[in-house]
Short mmCIF file of C-alpha atoms and ligand atoms in Angstrom, two decimals:
data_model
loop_
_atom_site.label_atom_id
_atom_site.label_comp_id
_atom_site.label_asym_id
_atom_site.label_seq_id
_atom_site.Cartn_x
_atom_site.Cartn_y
_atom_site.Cartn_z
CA UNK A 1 0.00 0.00 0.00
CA UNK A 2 1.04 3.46 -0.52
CA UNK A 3 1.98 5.64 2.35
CA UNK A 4 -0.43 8.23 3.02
CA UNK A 5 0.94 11.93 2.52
CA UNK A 6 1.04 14.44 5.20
CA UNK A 7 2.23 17.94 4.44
CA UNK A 8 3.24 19.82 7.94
CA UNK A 9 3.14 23.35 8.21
CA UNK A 10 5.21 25.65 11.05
CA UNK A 11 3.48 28.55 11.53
CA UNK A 12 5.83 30.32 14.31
CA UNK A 13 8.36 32.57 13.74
CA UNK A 14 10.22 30.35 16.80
CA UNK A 15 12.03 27.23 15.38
CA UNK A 16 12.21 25.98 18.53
CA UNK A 17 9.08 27.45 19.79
CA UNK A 18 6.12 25.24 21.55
CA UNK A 19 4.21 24.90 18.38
CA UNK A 20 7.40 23.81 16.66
CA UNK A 21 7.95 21.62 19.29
CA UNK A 22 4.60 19.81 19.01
CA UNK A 23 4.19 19.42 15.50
CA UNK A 24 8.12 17.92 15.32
CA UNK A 25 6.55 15.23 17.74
CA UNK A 26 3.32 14.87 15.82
CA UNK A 27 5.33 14.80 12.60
CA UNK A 28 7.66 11.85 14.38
CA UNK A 29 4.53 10.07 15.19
CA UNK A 30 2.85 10.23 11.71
CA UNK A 31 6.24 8.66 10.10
CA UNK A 32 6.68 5.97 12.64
CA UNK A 33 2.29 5.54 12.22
CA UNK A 34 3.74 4.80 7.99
CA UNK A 35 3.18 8.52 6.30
CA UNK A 36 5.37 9.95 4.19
CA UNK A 37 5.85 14.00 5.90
CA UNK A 38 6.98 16.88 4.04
CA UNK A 39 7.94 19.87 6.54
CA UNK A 40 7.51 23.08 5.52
CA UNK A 41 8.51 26.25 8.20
CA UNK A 42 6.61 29.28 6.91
CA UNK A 43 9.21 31.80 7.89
CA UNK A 44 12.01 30.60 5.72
CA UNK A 45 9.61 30.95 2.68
CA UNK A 46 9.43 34.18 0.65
CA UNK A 47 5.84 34.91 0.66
CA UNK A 48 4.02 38.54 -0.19
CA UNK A 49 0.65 39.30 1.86
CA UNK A 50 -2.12 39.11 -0.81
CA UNK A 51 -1.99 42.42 -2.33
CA UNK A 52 -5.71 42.06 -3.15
CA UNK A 53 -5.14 42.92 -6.63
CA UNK A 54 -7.64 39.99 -7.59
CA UNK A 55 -4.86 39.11 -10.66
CA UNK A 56 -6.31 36.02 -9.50
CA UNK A 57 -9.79 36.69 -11.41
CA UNK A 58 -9.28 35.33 -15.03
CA UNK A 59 -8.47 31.70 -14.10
CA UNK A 60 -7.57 31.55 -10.41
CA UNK A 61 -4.11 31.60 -10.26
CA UNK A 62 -2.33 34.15 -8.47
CA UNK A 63 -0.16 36.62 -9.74
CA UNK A 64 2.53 37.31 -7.56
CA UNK A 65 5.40 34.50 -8.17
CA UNK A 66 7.03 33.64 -5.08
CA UNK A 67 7.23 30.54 -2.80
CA UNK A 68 3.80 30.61 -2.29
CA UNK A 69 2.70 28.24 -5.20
CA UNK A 70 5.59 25.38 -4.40
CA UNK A 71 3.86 25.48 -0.95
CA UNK A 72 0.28 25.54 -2.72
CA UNK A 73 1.27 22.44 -4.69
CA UNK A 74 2.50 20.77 -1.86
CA UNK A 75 -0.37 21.42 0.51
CA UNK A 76 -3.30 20.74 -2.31
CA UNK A 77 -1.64 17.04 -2.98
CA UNK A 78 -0.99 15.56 0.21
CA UNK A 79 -4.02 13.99 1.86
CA UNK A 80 -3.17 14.97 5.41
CA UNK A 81 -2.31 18.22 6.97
CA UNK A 82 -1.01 19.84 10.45
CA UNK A 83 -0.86 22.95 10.89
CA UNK A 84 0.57 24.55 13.47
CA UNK A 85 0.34 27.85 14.89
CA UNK A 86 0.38 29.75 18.22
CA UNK A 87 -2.59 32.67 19.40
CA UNK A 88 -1.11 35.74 18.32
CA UNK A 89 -3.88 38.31 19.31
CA UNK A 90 -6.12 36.06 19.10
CA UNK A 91 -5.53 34.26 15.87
CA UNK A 92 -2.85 32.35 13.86
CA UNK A 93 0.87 34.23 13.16
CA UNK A 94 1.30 36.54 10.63
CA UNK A 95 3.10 34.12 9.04
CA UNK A 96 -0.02 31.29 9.08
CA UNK A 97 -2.29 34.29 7.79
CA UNK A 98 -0.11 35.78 4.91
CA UNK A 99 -0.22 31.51 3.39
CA UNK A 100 -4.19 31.74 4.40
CA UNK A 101 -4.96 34.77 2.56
CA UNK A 102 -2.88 34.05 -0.47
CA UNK A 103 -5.30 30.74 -1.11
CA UNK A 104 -7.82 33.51 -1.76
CA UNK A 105 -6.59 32.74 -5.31
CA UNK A 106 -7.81 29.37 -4.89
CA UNK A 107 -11.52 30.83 -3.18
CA UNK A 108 -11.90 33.10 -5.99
CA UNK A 109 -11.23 29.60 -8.71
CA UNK A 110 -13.96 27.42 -6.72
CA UNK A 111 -16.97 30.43 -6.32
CA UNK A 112 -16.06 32.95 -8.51
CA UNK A 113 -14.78 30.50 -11.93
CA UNK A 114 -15.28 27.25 -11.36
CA UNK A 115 -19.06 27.44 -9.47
CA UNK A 116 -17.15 24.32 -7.34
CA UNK A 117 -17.42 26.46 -3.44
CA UNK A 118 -20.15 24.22 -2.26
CA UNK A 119 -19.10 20.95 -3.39
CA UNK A 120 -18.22 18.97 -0.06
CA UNK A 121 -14.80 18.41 0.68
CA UNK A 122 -13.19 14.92 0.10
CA UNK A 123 -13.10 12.70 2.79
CA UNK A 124 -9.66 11.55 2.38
CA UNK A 125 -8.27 15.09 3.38
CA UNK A 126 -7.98 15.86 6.76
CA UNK A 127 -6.31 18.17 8.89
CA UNK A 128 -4.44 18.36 12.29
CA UNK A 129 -4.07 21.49 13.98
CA UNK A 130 -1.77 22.25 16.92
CA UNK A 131 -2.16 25.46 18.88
CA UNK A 132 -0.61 27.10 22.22
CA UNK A 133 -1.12 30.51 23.88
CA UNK A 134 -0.07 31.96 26.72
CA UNK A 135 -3.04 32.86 28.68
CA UNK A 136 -5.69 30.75 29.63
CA UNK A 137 -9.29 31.98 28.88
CA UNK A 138 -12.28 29.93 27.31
CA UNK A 139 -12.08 31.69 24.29
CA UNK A 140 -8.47 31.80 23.58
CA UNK A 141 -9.01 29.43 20.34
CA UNK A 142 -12.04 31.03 19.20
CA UNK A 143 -10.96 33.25 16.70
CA UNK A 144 -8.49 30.81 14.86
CA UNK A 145 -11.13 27.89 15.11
CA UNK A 146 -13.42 30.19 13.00
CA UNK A 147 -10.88 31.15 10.25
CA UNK A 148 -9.97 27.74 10.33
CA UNK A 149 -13.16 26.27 9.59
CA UNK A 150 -13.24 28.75 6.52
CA UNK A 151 -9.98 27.96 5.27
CA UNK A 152 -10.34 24.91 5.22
CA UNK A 153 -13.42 24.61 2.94
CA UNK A 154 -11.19 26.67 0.46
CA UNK A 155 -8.61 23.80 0.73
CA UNK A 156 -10.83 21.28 1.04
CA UNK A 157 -9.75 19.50 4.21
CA UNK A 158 -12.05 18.50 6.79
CA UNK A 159 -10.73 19.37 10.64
CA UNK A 160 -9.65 16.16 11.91
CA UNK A 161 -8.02 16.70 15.45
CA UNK A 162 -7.05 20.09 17.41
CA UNK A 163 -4.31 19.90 19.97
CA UNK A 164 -4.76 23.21 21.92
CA UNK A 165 -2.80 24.56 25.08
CA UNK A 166 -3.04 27.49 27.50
CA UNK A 167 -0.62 28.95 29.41
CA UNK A 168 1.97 28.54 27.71
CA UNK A 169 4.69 31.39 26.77
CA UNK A 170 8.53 30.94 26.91
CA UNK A 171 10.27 28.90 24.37
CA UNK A 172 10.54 25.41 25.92
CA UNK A 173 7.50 25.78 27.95
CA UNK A 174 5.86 23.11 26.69
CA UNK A 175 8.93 20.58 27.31
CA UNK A 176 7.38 20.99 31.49
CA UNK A 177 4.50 18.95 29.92
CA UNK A 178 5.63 15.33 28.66
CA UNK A 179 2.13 14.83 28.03
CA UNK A 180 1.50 17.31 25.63
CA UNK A 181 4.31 16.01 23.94
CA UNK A 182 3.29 12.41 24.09
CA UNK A 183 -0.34 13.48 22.71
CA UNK A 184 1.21 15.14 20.01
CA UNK A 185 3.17 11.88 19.20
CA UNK A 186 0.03 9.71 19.25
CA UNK A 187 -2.11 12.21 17.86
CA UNK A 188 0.46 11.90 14.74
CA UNK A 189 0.48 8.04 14.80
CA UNK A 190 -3.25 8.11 14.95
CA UNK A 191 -3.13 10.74 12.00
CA UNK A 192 -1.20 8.40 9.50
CA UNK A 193 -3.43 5.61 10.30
CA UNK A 194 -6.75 7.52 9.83
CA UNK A 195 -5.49 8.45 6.33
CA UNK A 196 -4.53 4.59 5.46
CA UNK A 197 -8.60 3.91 5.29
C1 FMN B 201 2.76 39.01 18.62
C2 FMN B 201 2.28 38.11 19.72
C3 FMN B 201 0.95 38.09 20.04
C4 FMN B 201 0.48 37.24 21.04
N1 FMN B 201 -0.86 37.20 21.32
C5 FMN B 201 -1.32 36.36 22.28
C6 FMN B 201 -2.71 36.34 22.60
O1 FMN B 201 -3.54 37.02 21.99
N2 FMN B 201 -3.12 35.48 23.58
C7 FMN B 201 -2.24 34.67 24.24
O2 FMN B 201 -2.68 33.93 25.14
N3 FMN B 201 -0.92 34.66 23.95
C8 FMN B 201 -0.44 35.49 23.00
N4 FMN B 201 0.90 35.49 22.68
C9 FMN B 201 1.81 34.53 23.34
C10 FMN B 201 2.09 33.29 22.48
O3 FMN B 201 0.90 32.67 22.05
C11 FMN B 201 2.92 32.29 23.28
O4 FMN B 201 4.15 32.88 23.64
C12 FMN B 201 3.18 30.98 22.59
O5 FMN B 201 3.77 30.06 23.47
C13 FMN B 201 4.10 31.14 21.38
O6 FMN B 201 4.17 29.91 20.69
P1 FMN B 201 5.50 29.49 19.87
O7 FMN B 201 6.58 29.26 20.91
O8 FMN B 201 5.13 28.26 19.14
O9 FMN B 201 5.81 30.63 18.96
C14 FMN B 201 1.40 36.38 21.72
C15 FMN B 201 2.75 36.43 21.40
C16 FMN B 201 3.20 37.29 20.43
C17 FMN B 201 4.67 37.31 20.08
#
């Protein structure tokens, strides 16, 4: 059988941040659960905000060239996805957003071109999304759950899992909780398998 593909996305500007942290032991779990992971850390990418030029308009492809549409490629063909970002006033990094916005491109093909928007999404692809912030209030995970859920009808991926943690701040916060780690690891695991059916 063919291993499942998982594309995983860091979405801090830390490299060794908590979210990083997590989704390296999520991404260890998925290739020991038999996926094949491709890592991709948002902040080494050159990517432009959308510049809401709508260049996008005549066939859904976006007009500013940069690493954006490597990323794209990679994201649209793998089967599985985890995401990971922490709260930054009270939704994903800049970094996360800026990749988010620039799949408006991709909105604009499926309602605006295509008349596709409404078609469910596959049931293969799913997504895993990791999340920390520092404080600890009910609605810390609001804000990103509901541009989330957006997103990912543009992309077509169906919320599998959410790891979420509060109060967490300082790089290596998150290594004072071995079983945040260890949930992340099976969480992964669990992930691969999920996309083997
Ligand atoms: C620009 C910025 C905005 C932040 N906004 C929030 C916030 O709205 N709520 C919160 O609880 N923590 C907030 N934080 C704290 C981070 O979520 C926290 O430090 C987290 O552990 C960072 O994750 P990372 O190590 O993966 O980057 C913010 C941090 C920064 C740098």
């Amino acid at each position: 059988m063919e291993k499942p593909k998982i594309i995983a996305i860091y979405g801090s500007p830390r490299r060794e941040g908590n979210t990083a942290t997590l989704l390296k032991k999520a991404v260890e779990g998925a290739r020991d659960g038999g996926a094949e992971v491709e890592e991709i850390v948002l902040r080494d990418l050159k990517m432009s905000p959308c510049l809401e030029i709508y260049g996008c308009k005549n066939a859904g492809e976006c007009r500013l060239k940069d690493d954006f549409q490597t990323a794209r490629d990679q994201i649209l063909a793998a089967q599985g996805l985890m995401l990971a970002s922490p709260v930054f006033f009270y939704t994903v990094s800049a970094h996360t957003k800026i990749l988010m916005d620039r799949f408006q491109s991709l909105w604009v093909k499926k309602y605006w071109i295509d008349d596709t928007g409404k078609k469910s999404p596959s049931a293969e692809r799913k997504a895993l999304f990791i999340s920390v912030g520092a404080t600890r209030g009910k609605k810390l995970f609001d804000g990103i759950l509901l541009s989330l859920k957006y997103f990912f009808d543009v992309i077509d991926m169906k919320l599998w899992k959410t790891l979420l943690y509060r109060g967490l701040d300082f790089e290596g916060d998150v290594l004072k909780f071995p079983e945040y780690l260890d949930e992340a690891y099976e969480a992964g695991k669990e992930f691969a398998n999920t996309l083997k059916v």
